[in-house]
PDB file of C-alpha atoms in Angstrom:
ATOM      1  CA  UNK A   1      12.449 -11.939  -4.663  1.00 52.00           C
ATOM      2  CA  UNK A   2      13.939 -12.660  -1.246  1.00 58.00           C
ATOM      3  CA  UNK A   3      15.302  -9.170  -0.474  1.00 69.00           C
ATOM      4  CA  UNK A   4      14.261  -5.632  -1.375  1.00 76.00           C
ATOM      5  CA  UNK A   5      15.744  -4.386  -4.644  1.00 82.00           C
ATOM      6  CA  UNK A   6      18.334  -1.596  -4.583  1.00 85.00           C
ATOM      7  CA  UNK A   7      15.695   0.839  -5.863  1.00 84.00           C
ATOM      8  CA  UNK A   8      13.189  -0.216  -3.213  1.00 84.00           C
ATOM      9  CA  UNK A   9      15.798   0.101  -0.476  1.00 85.00           C
ATOM     10  CA  UNK A  10      16.754   3.620  -1.604  1.00 88.00           C
ATOM     11  CA  UNK A  11      13.074   4.558  -1.555  1.00 88.00           C
ATOM     12  CA  UNK A  12      12.713   3.062   1.927  1.00 87.00           C
ATOM     13  CA  UNK A  13      15.745   4.958   3.252  1.00 90.00           C
ATOM     14  CA  UNK A  14      14.502   8.292   1.911  1.00 91.00           C
ATOM     15  CA  UNK A  15      11.090   7.693   3.489  1.00 91.00           C
ATOM     16  CA  UNK A  16      12.559   6.703   6.865  1.00 92.00           C
ATOM     17  CA  UNK A  17      14.724   9.817   6.844  1.00 93.00           C
ATOM     18  CA  UNK A  18      11.562  11.915   6.602  1.00 93.00           C
ATOM     19  CA  UNK A  19       9.896   9.905   9.369  1.00 94.00           C
ATOM     20  CA  UNK A  20      12.904  10.508  11.622  1.00 94.00           C
ATOM     21  CA  UNK A  21      12.473  14.258  11.262  1.00 95.00           C
ATOM     22  CA  UNK A  22       8.787  14.052  12.194  1.00 96.00           C
ATOM     23  CA  UNK A  23       9.056  11.662  15.139  1.00 95.00           C
ATOM     24  CA  UNK A  24      10.310  14.020  17.901  1.00 95.00           C
ATOM     25  CA  UNK A  25       7.212  16.218  17.651  1.00 96.00           C
ATOM     26  CA  UNK A  26       4.969  13.151  17.827  1.00 96.00           C
ATOM     27  CA  UNK A  27       6.906  11.816  20.818  1.00 94.00           C
ATOM     28  CA  UNK A  28       6.284  15.088  22.652  1.00 94.00           C
ATOM     29  CA  UNK A  29       2.576  14.986  21.774  1.00 94.00           C
ATOM     30  CA  UNK A  30       2.189  11.385  22.968  1.00 92.00           C
ATOM     31  CA  UNK A  31       4.039  12.307  26.161  1.00 90.00           C
ATOM     32  CA  UNK A  32       1.367  14.902  26.920  1.00 90.00           C
ATOM     33  CA  UNK A  33      -1.242  12.133  26.869  1.00 87.00           C
ATOM     34  CA  UNK A  34       0.750  10.126  29.425  1.00 84.00           C
ATOM     35  CA  UNK A  35       1.079  13.193  31.654  1.00 84.00           C
ATOM     36  CA  UNK A  36      -2.661  13.887  31.454  1.00 84.00           C
ATOM     37  CA  UNK A  37      -3.517  10.305  32.445  1.00 78.00           C
ATOM     38  CA  UNK A  38      -1.087  10.395  35.354  1.00 76.00           C
ATOM     39  CA  UNK A  39      -2.914  13.398  36.812  1.00 78.00           C
ATOM     40  CA  UNK A  40      -6.340  11.742  36.827  1.00 73.00           C
ATOM     41  CA  UNK A  41      -7.341  10.673  40.379  1.00 68.00           C
ATOM     42  CA  UNK A  42      -8.054   6.973  40.731  1.00 61.00           C
ATOM     43  CA  UNK A  43     -10.560   5.193  42.963  1.00 58.00           C
ATOM     44  CA  UNK A  44      -9.347   3.678  46.214  1.00 53.00           C
ATOM     45  CA  UNK A  45     -10.535   0.211  45.296  1.00 49.00           C
ATOM     46  CA  UNK A  46      -8.800  -2.441  43.237  1.00 51.00           C
ATOM     47  CA  UNK A  47      -8.854  -3.802  40.670  1.00 54.00           C
ATOM     48  CA  UNK A  48      -9.925  -1.182  38.160  1.00 54.00           C
ATOM     49  CA  UNK A  49     -12.757  -2.642  36.111  1.00 60.00           C
ATOM     50  CA  UNK A  50     -13.544  -1.834  32.486  1.00 57.00           C
ATOM     51  CA  UNK A  51     -16.333   0.614  33.369  1.00 62.00           C
ATOM     52  CA  UNK A  52     -14.071   2.579  35.694  1.00 62.00           C
ATOM     53  CA  UNK A  53     -11.325   2.695  33.109  1.00 62.00           C
ATOM     54  CA  UNK A  54     -13.727   3.982  30.456  1.00 61.00           C
ATOM     55  CA  UNK A  55     -15.037   6.701  32.758  1.00 64.00           C
ATOM     56  CA  UNK A  56     -11.509   7.717  33.748  1.00 63.00           C
ATOM     57  CA  UNK A  57     -10.285   8.188  30.182  1.00 64.00           C
ATOM     58  CA  UNK A  58     -13.276  10.386  29.394  1.00 71.00           C
ATOM     59  CA  UNK A  59     -11.702  12.973  31.660  1.00 73.00           C
ATOM     60  CA  UNK A  60     -11.669  16.327  29.748  1.00 80.00           C
ATOM     61  CA  UNK A  61      -7.958  16.813  30.421  1.00 79.00           C
ATOM     62  CA  UNK A  62      -7.094  13.484  28.810  1.00 77.00           C
ATOM     63  CA  UNK A  63      -9.395  14.105  25.839  1.00 80.00           C
ATOM     64  CA  UNK A  64      -7.810  17.531  25.313  1.00 86.00           C
ATOM     65  CA  UNK A  65      -4.313  16.019  25.524  1.00 84.00           C
ATOM     66  CA  UNK A  66      -5.068  14.191  22.280  1.00 85.00           C
ATOM     67  CA  UNK A  67      -5.242  17.417  20.266  1.00 91.00           C
ATOM     68  CA  UNK A  68      -1.455  17.706  19.734  1.00 93.00           C
ATOM     69  CA  UNK A  69      -1.358  14.064  18.617  1.00 94.00           C
ATOM     70  CA  UNK A  70      -4.083  14.686  16.065  1.00 94.00           C
ATOM     71  CA  UNK A  71      -2.210  17.711  14.739  1.00 94.00           C
ATOM     72  CA  UNK A  72       0.987  15.684  14.383  1.00 96.00           C
ATOM     73  CA  UNK A  73      -0.894  12.894  12.595  1.00 96.00           C
ATOM     74  CA  UNK A  74      -2.117  15.389  10.014  1.00 95.00           C
ATOM     75  CA  UNK A  75       1.376  16.878   9.701  1.00 95.00           C
ATOM     76  CA  UNK A  76       2.955  13.450   9.172  1.00 96.00           C
ATOM     77  CA  UNK A  77       0.353  12.487   6.565  1.00 96.00           C
ATOM     78  CA  UNK A  78       0.956  15.749   4.682  1.00 94.00           C
ATOM     79  CA  UNK A  79       4.683  15.055   4.762  1.00 95.00           C
ATOM     80  CA  UNK A  80       4.097  11.540   3.452  1.00 94.00           C
ATOM     81  CA  UNK A  81       1.917  12.924   0.682  1.00 93.00           C
ATOM     82  CA  UNK A  82       4.495  15.511  -0.366  1.00 92.00           C
ATOM     83  CA  UNK A  83       7.229  12.885  -0.305  1.00 92.00           C
ATOM     84  CA  UNK A  84       5.204  10.551  -2.509  1.00 91.00           C
ATOM     85  CA  UNK A  85       4.270  13.267  -4.986  1.00 89.00           C
ATOM     86  CA  UNK A  86       7.885  14.372  -5.321  1.00 88.00           C
ATOM     87  CA  UNK A  87       8.949  10.786  -5.975  1.00 85.00           C
ATOM     88  CA  UNK A  88       6.262   9.978  -8.540  1.00 82.00           C
ATOM     89  CA  UNK A  89       5.412  13.413  -9.940  1.00 80.00           C
ATOM     90  CA  UNK A  90       8.611  15.505  -9.740  1.00 80.00           C
ATOM     91  CA  UNK A  91       7.276  18.042 -12.248  1.00 79.00           C
ATOM     92  CA  UNK A  92       4.471  19.170  -9.921  1.00 78.00           C
ATOM     93  CA  UNK A  93       5.094  22.743  -8.778  1.00 75.00           C
ATOM     94  CA  UNK A  94       3.013  22.365  -5.592  1.00 74.00           C
ATOM     95  CA  UNK A  95       3.122  18.745  -4.363  1.00 76.00           C
ATOM     96  CA  UNK A  96       0.510  19.269  -1.666  1.00 83.00           C
ATOM     97  CA  UNK A  97      -1.940  16.717  -0.304  1.00 84.00           C
ATOM     98  CA  UNK A  98      -5.588  17.767  -0.281  1.00 85.00           C
ATOM     99  CA  UNK A  99      -6.604  17.381   3.371  1.00 81.00           C
ATOM    100  CA  UNK A 100     -10.264  17.370   2.359  1.00 81.00           C
ATOM    101  CA  UNK A 101      -9.786  14.005   0.663  1.00 84.00           C
ATOM    102  CA  UNK A 102     -12.619  11.716   1.780  1.00 86.00           C
ATOM    103  CA  UNK A 103     -10.241   8.827   2.537  1.00 90.00           C
ATOM    104  CA  UNK A 104      -7.646  10.718   4.584  1.00 93.00           C
ATOM    105  CA  UNK A 105      -9.372  11.633   7.835  1.00 92.00           C
ATOM    106  CA  UNK A 106     -11.086   8.254   8.433  1.00 92.00           C
ATOM    107  CA  UNK A 107      -7.701   6.531   8.157  1.00 94.00           C
ATOM    108  CA  UNK A 108      -6.065   9.058  10.496  1.00 94.00           C
ATOM    109  CA  UNK A 109      -8.900   8.679  12.997  1.00 92.00           C
ATOM    110  CA  UNK A 110      -8.223   4.933  13.055  1.00 92.00           C
ATOM    111  CA  UNK A 111      -4.576   5.620  13.906  1.00 93.00           C
ATOM    112  CA  UNK A 112      -5.632   8.100  16.586  1.00 91.00           C
ATOM    113  CA  UNK A 113      -7.831   5.445  18.224  1.00 88.00           C
ATOM    114  CA  UNK A 114      -4.931   3.015  18.029  1.00 88.00           C
ATOM    115  CA  UNK A 115      -2.727   5.509  19.902  1.00 89.00           C
ATOM    116  CA  UNK A 116      -5.285   6.361  22.589  1.00 84.00           C
ATOM    117  CA  UNK A 117      -6.001   2.710  23.331  1.00 80.00           C
ATOM    118  CA  UNK A 118      -2.291   1.950  23.598  1.00 83.00           C
ATOM    119  CA  UNK A 119      -1.624   4.865  25.964  1.00 82.00           C
ATOM    120  CA  UNK A 120      -4.585   3.853  28.126  1.00 77.00           C
ATOM    121  CA  UNK A 121      -3.579   0.187  28.240  1.00 75.00           C
ATOM    122  CA  UNK A 122       0.001   1.094  29.068  1.00 76.00           C
ATOM    123  CA  UNK A 123      -0.953   3.338  31.965  1.00 70.00           C
ATOM    124  CA  UNK A 124      -3.684   1.084  33.345  1.00 69.00           C
ATOM    125  CA  UNK A 125      -1.343  -1.891  33.339  1.00 65.00           C
ATOM    126  CA  UNK A 126       1.096   0.099  35.450  1.00 61.00           C
ATOM    127  CA  UNK A 127      -1.677   1.265  37.757  1.00 59.00           C
ATOM    128  CA  UNK A 128      -2.990  -2.283  38.186  1.00 56.00           C
ATOM    129  CA  UNK A 129       0.490  -3.499  39.054  1.00 53.00           C
ATOM    130  CA  UNK A 130       0.825  -0.910  41.826  1.00 51.00           C
ATOM    131  CA  UNK A 131      -0.368  -1.905  45.307  1.00 44.00           C
ATOM    132  CA  UNK A 132      -1.366   1.600  46.415  1.00 45.00           C
ATOM    133  CA  UNK A 133      -3.594   2.772  43.571  1.00 42.00           C
ATOM    134  CA  UNK A 134      -4.313   6.192  45.064  1.00 40.00           C
ATOM    135  CA  UNK A 135      -0.648   7.197  44.935  1.00 41.00           C
ATOM    136  CA  UNK A 136       0.192   5.300  41.763  1.00 43.00           C
ATOM    137  CA  UNK A 137       1.769   8.103  39.737  1.00 43.00           C
ATOM    138  CA  UNK A 138       4.346   6.418  37.548  1.00 47.00           C
ATOM    139  CA  UNK A 139       7.300   8.685  36.660  1.00 46.00           C
ATOM    140  CA  UNK A 140       7.602   9.489  32.970  1.00 46.00           C
ATOM    141  CA  UNK A 141      11.009   7.803  32.946  1.00 47.00           C
ATOM    142  CA  UNK A 142       9.227   4.445  33.239  1.00 51.00           C
ATOM    143  CA  UNK A 143       7.166   5.098  30.116  1.00 62.00           C
ATOM    144  CA  UNK A 144       9.911   6.373  27.824  1.00 70.00           C
ATOM    145  CA  UNK A 145      10.175   3.120  25.855  1.00 76.00           C
ATOM    146  CA  UNK A 146       6.414   2.765  25.435  1.00 81.00           C
ATOM    147  CA  UNK A 147       6.048   6.428  24.494  1.00 85.00           C
ATOM    148  CA  UNK A 148       8.767   6.112  21.850  1.00 88.00           C
ATOM    149  CA  UNK A 149       7.175   2.988  20.351  1.00 89.00           C
ATOM    150  CA  UNK A 150       3.726   4.588  20.223  1.00 91.00           C
ATOM    151  CA  UNK A 151       5.092   7.800  18.687  1.00 93.00           C
ATOM    152  CA  UNK A 152       7.182   5.972  16.086  1.00 93.00           C
ATOM    153  CA  UNK A 153       4.207   3.817  15.098  1.00 93.00           C
ATOM    154  CA  UNK A 154       1.903   6.833  14.851  1.00 95.00           C
ATOM    155  CA  UNK A 155       4.370   8.742  12.689  1.00 96.00           C
ATOM    156  CA  UNK A 156       4.993   5.753  10.423  1.00 95.00           C
ATOM    157  CA  UNK A 157       1.278   5.029  10.028  1.00 96.00           C
ATOM    158  CA  UNK A 158       0.350   8.633   9.221  1.00 96.00           C
ATOM    159  CA  UNK A 159       3.256   8.987   6.790  1.00 96.00           C
ATOM    160  CA  UNK A 160       2.230   5.809   4.947  1.00 96.00           C
ATOM    161  CA  UNK A 161      -1.395   6.973   4.849  1.00 96.00           C
ATOM    162  CA  UNK A 162      -0.236  10.212   3.251  1.00 95.00           C
ATOM    163  CA  UNK A 163       1.603   8.215   0.593  1.00 94.00           C
ATOM    164  CA  UNK A 164      -1.469   6.099  -0.135  1.00 94.00           C
ATOM    165  CA  UNK A 165      -3.785   9.108  -0.391  1.00 94.00           C
ATOM    166  CA  UNK A 166      -1.281  10.950  -2.596  1.00 93.00           C
ATOM    167  CA  UNK A 167      -1.409   8.148  -5.165  1.00 92.00           C
ATOM    168  CA  UNK A 168      -5.193   8.415  -5.306  1.00 91.00           C
ATOM    169  CA  UNK A 169      -5.041  12.174  -5.724  1.00 90.00           C
ATOM    170  CA  UNK A 170      -2.448  11.939  -8.491  1.00 89.00           C
ATOM    171  CA  UNK A 171      -4.668   9.475 -10.317  1.00 87.00           C
ATOM    172  CA  UNK A 172      -7.689  11.760  -9.885  1.00 86.00           C
ATOM    173  CA  UNK A 173      -5.720  14.686 -11.255  1.00 82.00           C
ATOM    174  CA  UNK A 174      -4.903  12.672 -14.364  1.00 81.00           C
ATOM    175  CA  UNK A 175      -1.179  12.606 -13.765  1.00 79.00           C
ATOM    176  CA  UNK A 176      -1.066   9.134 -15.328  1.00 73.00           C
ATOM    177  CA  UNK A 177      -2.850   9.759 -18.648  1.00 59.00           C
ATOM    178  CA  UNK A 178      -1.697   6.527 -20.215  1.00 57.00           C
ATOM    179  CA  UNK A 179      -4.368   4.195 -21.482  1.00 58.00           C
ATOM    180  CA  UNK A 180      -4.604   0.699 -20.077  1.00 61.00           C
ATOM    181  CA  UNK A 181      -2.194   1.223 -17.207  1.00 77.00           C
ATOM    182  CA  UNK A 182      -2.466   0.194 -13.575  1.00 85.00           C
ATOM    183  CA  UNK A 183      -0.910   1.426 -10.340  1.00 89.00           C
ATOM    184  CA  UNK A 184       0.408  -1.333  -8.098  1.00 92.00           C
ATOM    185  CA  UNK A 185       1.883  -1.371  -4.626  1.00 94.00           C
ATOM    186  CA  UNK A 186       4.412  -3.821  -3.220  1.00 93.00           C
ATOM    187  CA  UNK A 187       5.071  -4.583   0.450  1.00 93.00           C
ATOM    188  CA  UNK A 188       8.748  -3.736   1.042  1.00 91.00           C
ATOM    189  CA  UNK A 189      10.760  -4.339   4.192  1.00 89.00           C
ATOM    190  CA  UNK A 190      14.250  -3.188   5.183  1.00 84.00           C
ATOM    191  CA  UNK A 191      15.798  -6.585   4.575  1.00 79.00           C
ATOM    192  CA  UNK A 192      17.651  -6.694   7.907  1.00 81.00           C
ATOM    193  CA  UNK A 193      17.490  -9.036  10.907  1.00 83.00           C
ATOM    194  CA  UNK A 194      14.989  -6.815  12.738  1.00 85.00           C
ATOM    195  CA  UNK A 195      12.139  -7.624  10.346  1.00 85.00           C
ATOM    196  CA  UNK A 196       9.467  -9.743  12.055  1.00 87.00           C
ATOM    197  CA  UNK A 197       8.861 -13.195  10.584  1.00 84.00           C
ATOM    198  CA  UNK A 198       5.418 -12.409   9.165  1.00 88.00           C
ATOM    199  CA  UNK A 199       6.825  -9.396   7.260  1.00 88.00           C
ATOM    200  CA  UNK A 200       9.777 -11.183   5.683  1.00 86.00           C
ATOM    201  CA  UNK A 201      10.198 -12.356   2.108  1.00 82.00           C
ATOM    202  CA  UNK A 202       9.277 -16.013   1.438  1.00 77.00           C
ATOM    203  CA  UNK A 203       7.822 -16.512   4.943  1.00 73.00           C
ATOM    204  CA  UNK A 204       5.700 -13.372   5.123  1.00 78.00           C
ATOM    205  CA  UNK A 205       4.091 -10.474   3.331  1.00 89.00           C
ATOM    206  CA  UNK A 206       7.164  -8.772   1.890  1.00 88.00           C
ATOM    207  CA  UNK A 207       7.198  -8.853  -1.901  1.00 89.00           C
ATOM    208  CA  UNK A 208       3.432  -9.204  -2.163  1.00 92.00           C
ATOM    209  CA  UNK A 209       2.028  -6.945  -4.914  1.00 93.00           C
ATOM    210  CA  UNK A 210      -1.603  -5.814  -5.163  1.00 95.00           C
ATOM    211  CA  UNK A 211      -3.521  -2.974  -6.892  1.00 94.00           C
ATOM    212  CA  UNK A 212      -2.783   0.324  -5.131  1.00 93.00           C
ATOM    213  CA  UNK A 213      -6.307   0.668  -3.681  1.00 93.00           C
ATOM    214  CA  UNK A 214      -6.671  -2.913  -2.461  1.00 95.00           C
ATOM    215  CA  UNK A 215      -5.542  -4.479   0.849  1.00 95.00           C
ATOM    216  CA  UNK A 216      -2.814  -7.046   1.216  1.00 95.00           C
ATOM    217  CA  UNK A 217      -3.663 -10.625   2.119  1.00 92.00           C
ATOM    218  CA  UNK A 218      -3.652  -9.779   5.842  1.00 92.00           C
ATOM    219  CA  UNK A 219      -6.188  -6.976   5.331  1.00 93.00           C
ATOM    220  CA  UNK A 220      -3.749  -4.069   5.741  1.00 94.00           C
ATOM    221  CA  UNK A 221      -4.100  -1.193   3.270  1.00 95.00           C
ATOM    222  CA  UNK A 222      -0.519  -0.237   4.090  1.00 95.00           C
ATOM    223  CA  UNK A 223       2.218  -2.241   5.835  1.00 94.00           C
ATOM    224  CA  UNK A 224       1.897  -2.177   9.600  1.00 92.00           C
ATOM    225  CA  UNK A 225      -1.691  -0.926   9.787  1.00 93.00           C
ATOM    226  CA  UNK A 226      -2.641  -3.771  12.120  1.00 90.00           C
ATOM    227  CA  UNK A 227       0.544  -3.927  14.198  1.00 90.00           C
ATOM    228  CA  UNK A 228       3.142  -1.785  15.957  1.00 89.00           C
ATOM    229  CA  UNK A 229       6.521  -0.323  15.069  1.00 88.00           C
ATOM    230  CA  UNK A 230       6.491  -1.646  11.500  1.00 92.00           C
ATOM    231  CA  UNK A 231       9.132  -0.114   9.240  1.00 91.00           C
ATOM    232  CA  UNK A 232       7.796  -1.741   6.085  1.00 92.00           C
ATOM    233  CA  UNK A 233       6.340   0.545   3.414  1.00 91.00           C
ATOM    234  CA  UNK A 234       4.463   0.488   0.129  1.00 93.00           C
ATOM    235  CA  UNK A 235       6.524   0.805  -3.041  1.00 91.00           C
ATOM    236  CA  UNK A 236       4.350   2.005  -5.919  1.00 91.00           C
ATOM    237  CA  UNK A 237       4.833   1.221  -9.601  1.00 87.00           C
ATOM    238  CA  UNK A 238       2.849   2.128 -12.738  1.00 83.00           C
ATOM    239  CA  UNK A 239       2.590  -0.627 -15.299  1.00 81.00           C
ATOM    240  CA  UNK A 240       1.035  -0.588 -18.747  1.00 67.00           C
TER     241      UNK A 240
END
């Protein structure tokens, strides 16, 4: 295949609609991290070295600012899980993800680290580029684009993780009682001109199909795990 099928595209559009609903809350949460970093006093010497950066981001206010982000990550993963269960198991009366699943929190923690590192790098780059470090408080208006990208990526990642975990939970619950079957996942992109080269069909990962619990050839368990702002998703199919 060189483009997503009509069924895959419908699935993608429904998923992205859900992500769009979740993103504003994540954007607000990520914004709180930027605000917390902006309030941390900086040393009067330049440049900031790695040790100073590490000590700065251990500030209790910045650490605490990550709590809303973590809550939104859990919320987005639960939404992704419910979405997946409704798509694959429409007869379930309570399509709810089990948050105690052993695979869920480690994957969300990885996304949380990804967010924190990005916020830190974004702010420190701006601080380094400012001549007067002591008064280098960058207005939030200058970080709107970065904040939106980070929040969109975080929401997408958590939503996709919820989908992945939901498949595992459905299998554990015996929702697929058929003998000899296998659950597969396929990397699906939007099929438009915004798709990056390495995620396209023919030239990239799109269309690649692997067992649901195995990584793709680039090591990602779900599309976009190792990059930013990826709209690609897993499309799951059960085959006998």
